[in-house]
Short mmCIF file of C-alpha atoms in Angstrom, two decimals:
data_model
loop_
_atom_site.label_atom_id
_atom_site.label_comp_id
_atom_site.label_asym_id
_atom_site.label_seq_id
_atom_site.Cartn_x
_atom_site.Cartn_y
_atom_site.Cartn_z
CA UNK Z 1 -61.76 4.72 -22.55
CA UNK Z 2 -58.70 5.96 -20.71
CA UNK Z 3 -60.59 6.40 -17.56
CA UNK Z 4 -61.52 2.97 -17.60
CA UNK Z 5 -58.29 1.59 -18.29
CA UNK Z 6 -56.71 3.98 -14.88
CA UNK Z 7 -60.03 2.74 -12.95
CA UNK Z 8 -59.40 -1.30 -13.59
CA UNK Z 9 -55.46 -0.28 -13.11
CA UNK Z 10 -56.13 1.23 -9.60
CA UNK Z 11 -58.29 -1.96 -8.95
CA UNK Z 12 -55.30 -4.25 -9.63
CA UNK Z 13 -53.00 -2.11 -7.67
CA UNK Z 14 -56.04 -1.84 -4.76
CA UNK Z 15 -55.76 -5.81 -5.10
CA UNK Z 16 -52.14 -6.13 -4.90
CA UNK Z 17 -51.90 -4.52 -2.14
CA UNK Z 18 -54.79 -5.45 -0.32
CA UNK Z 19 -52.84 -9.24 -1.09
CA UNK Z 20 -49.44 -7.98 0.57
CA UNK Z 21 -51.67 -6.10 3.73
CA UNK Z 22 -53.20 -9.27 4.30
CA UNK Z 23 -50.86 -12.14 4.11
CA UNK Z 24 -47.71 -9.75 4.30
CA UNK Z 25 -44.32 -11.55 3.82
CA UNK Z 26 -46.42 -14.49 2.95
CA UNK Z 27 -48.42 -13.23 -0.02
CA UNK Z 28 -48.17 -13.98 -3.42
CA UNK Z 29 -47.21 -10.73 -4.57
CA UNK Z 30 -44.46 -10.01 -1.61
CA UNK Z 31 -41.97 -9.19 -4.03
CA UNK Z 32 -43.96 -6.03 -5.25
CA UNK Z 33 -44.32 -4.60 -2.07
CA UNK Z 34 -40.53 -3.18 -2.09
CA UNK Z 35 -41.22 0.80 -3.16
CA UNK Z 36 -38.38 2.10 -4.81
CA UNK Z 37 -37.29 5.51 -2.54
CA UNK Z 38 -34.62 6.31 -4.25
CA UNK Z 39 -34.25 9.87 -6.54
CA UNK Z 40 -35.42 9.99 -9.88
CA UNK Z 41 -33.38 9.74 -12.46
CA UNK Z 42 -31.92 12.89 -14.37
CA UNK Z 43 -31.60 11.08 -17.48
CA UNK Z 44 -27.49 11.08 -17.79
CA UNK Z 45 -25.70 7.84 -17.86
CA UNK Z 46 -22.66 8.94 -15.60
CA UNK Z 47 -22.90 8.17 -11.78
CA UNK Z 48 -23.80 10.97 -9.21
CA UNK Z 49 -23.16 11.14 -5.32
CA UNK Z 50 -26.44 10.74 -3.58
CA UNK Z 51 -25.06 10.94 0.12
CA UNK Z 52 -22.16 11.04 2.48
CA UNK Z 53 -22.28 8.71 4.90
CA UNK Z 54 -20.61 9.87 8.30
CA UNK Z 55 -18.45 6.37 8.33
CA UNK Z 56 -16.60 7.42 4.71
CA UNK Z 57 -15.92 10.40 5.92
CA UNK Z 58 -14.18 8.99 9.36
CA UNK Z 59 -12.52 6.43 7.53
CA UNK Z 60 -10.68 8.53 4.67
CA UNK Z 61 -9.01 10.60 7.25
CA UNK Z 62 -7.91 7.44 8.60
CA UNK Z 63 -6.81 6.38 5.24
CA UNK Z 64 -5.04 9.43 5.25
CA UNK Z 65 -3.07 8.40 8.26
CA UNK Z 66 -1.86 5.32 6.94
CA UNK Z 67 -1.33 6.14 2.57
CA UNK Z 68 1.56 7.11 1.52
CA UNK Z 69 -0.02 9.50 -0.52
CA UNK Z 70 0.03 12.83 0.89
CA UNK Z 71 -3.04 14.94 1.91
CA UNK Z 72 -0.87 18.10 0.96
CA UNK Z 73 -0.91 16.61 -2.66
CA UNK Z 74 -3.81 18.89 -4.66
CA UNK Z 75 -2.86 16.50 -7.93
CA UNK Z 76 -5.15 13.59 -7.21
CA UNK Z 77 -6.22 12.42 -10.44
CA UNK Z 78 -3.56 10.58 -12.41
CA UNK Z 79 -3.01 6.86 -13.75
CA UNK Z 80 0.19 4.61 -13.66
CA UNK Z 81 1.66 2.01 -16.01
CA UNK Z 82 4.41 0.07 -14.36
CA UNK Z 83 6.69 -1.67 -16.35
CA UNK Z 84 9.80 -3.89 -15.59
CA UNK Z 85 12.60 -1.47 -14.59
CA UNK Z 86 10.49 1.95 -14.47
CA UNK Z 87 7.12 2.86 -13.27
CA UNK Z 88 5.12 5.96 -15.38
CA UNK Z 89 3.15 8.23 -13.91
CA UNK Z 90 0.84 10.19 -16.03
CA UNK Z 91 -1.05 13.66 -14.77
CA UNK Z 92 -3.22 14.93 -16.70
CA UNK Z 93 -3.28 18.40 -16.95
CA UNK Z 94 -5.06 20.84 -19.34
CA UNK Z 95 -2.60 23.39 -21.09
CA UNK Z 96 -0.07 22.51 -18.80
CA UNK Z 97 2.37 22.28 -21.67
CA UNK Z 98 1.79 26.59 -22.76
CA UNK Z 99 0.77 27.70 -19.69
CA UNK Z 100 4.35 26.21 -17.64
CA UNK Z 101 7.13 26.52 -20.71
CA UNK Z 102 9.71 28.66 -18.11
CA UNK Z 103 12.12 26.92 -16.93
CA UNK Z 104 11.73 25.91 -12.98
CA UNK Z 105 7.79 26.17 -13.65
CA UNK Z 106 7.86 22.11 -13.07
CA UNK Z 107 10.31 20.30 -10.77
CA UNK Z 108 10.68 17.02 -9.27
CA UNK Z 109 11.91 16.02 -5.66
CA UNK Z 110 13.06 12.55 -5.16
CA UNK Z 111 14.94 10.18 -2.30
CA UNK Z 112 15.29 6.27 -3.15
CA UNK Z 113 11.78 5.75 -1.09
CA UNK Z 114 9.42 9.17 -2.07
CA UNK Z 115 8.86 11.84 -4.82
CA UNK Z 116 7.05 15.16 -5.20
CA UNK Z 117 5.57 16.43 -8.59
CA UNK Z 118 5.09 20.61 -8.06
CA UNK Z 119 3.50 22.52 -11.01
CA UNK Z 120 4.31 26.46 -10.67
CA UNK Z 121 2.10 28.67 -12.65
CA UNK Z 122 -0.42 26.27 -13.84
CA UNK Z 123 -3.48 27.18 -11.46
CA UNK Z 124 -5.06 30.67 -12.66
CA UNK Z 125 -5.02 31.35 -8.35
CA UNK Z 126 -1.44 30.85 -8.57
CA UNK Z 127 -1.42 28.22 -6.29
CA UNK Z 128 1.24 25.60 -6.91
CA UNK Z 129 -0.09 22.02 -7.96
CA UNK Z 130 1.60 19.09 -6.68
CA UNK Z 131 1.65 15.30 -6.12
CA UNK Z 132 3.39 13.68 -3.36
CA UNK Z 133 4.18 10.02 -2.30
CA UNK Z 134 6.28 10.05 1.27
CA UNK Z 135 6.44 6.12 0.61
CA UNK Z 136 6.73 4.62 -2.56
CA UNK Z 137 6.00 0.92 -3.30
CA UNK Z 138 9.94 0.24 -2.97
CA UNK Z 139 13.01 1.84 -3.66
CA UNK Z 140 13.96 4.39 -6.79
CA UNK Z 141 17.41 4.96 -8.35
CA UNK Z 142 15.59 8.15 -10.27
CA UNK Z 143 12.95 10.21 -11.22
CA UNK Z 144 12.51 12.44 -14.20
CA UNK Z 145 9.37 13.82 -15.92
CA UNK Z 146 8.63 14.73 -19.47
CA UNK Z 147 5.94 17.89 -20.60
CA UNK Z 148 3.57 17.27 -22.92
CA UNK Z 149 0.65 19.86 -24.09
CA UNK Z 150 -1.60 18.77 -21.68
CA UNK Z 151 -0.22 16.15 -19.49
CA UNK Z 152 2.99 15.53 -17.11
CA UNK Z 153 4.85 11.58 -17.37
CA UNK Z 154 6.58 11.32 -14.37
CA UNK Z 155 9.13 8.30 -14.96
CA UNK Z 156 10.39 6.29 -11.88
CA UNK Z 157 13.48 4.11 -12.31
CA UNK Z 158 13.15 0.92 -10.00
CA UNK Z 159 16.16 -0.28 -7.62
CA UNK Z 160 14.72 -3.68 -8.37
CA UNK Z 161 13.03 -5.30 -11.08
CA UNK Z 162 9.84 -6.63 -8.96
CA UNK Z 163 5.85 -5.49 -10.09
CA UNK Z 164 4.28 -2.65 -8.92
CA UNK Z 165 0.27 -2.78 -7.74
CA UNK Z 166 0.27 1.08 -6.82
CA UNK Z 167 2.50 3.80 -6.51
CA UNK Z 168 2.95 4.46 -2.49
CA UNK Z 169 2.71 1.92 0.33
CA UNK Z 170 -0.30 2.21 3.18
CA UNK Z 171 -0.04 0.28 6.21
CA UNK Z 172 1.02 -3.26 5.70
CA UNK Z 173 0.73 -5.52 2.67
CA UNK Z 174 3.44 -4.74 -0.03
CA UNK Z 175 7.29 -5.04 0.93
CA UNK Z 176 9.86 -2.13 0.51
CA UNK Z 177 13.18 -3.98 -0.22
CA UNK Z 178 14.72 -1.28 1.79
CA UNK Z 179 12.53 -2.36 5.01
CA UNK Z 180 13.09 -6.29 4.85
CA UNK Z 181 11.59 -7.01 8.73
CA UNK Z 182 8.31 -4.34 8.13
CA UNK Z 183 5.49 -4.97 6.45
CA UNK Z 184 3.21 -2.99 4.20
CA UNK Z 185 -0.52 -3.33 3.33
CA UNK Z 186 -0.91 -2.49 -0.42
#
């Protein structure tokens, strides 16, 4: 019974596509021709990387060119809530609270336009971690950071009260109160 059910199953597929081969973008079934050549699916819901494509990789080192974002940074995975006088950075980072109590093992850097985030004696290589805007959105008065068991909040006092949409400027879009005639993409 199951051999009859494949044969008359291969007979509609014969028939299907002997339909498309035929009449091709004209036939009925058209829309079935499309084969799927993508890779089959492992089964886990979270997206996966299935190629490079030579243009991304051109264009982020152009990117890198223009961000204010630093490619020296290693910290690249962090979130931002910006309120009306301060902007909060948070970097998540497990154990960074036991692994970085001594004193000097985190430090900030700061002008009234950039800031740099370095974690000492976090990374079991002993390579410093850090995070570093050269531009910021516009101007700072301060920055200060607070340790927490397993995340950094790096807190950013504004010069002005205006809304942030990211952290660090990147070609031309946003405006820098402290560079009235240049313009910014955001």
């Amino acid at each position: 019974m199951a051999s009859d059910e494949m044969e008359t199953n291969d007979q509609e597929l014969s028939a299907l596509k002997d339909n498309i081969e035929k009449k091709g973008k004209n036939a009925y079934y058209y829309a079935h021709a499309h084969k799927v050549d993508g890779p089959k699916w492992d089964g886990k819901p979270e997206p996966k990387l299935l190629s490079k494509d030579q243009r991304e990789v051109n264009s982020s080192s152009a990117v890198n060119r223009l961000s204010s974002f630093d490619s020296k940074s290693t910290i690249t995975n962090y979130a931002f809530c910006d309120e009306e006088k301060k902007v909060k950075i948070y970097v998540n980072l497990e154990g960074v609270g036991e692994k970085c109590k001594e004193e000097g093992s985190v430090s900030i850097e700061f002008t009234d336009n950039s800031f740099s985030l370095y974690v000492r004696n976090f990374a079991e290589s002993g390579a410093d971690e850090c995070l570093i805007f050269a531009r910021l959105f516009d101007r700072i008065e301060k920055a200060t950071y607070k340790l927490k068991a397993n995340k950094i909040i790096v807190t950013l006092i504004k010069i002005n009260a205006t809304p942030w949409s990211r952290i660090g400027l990147t070609g031309s879009g946003g405006k820098s109160s402290s560079d009235d005639d240049d313009d910014y993409d955001v």
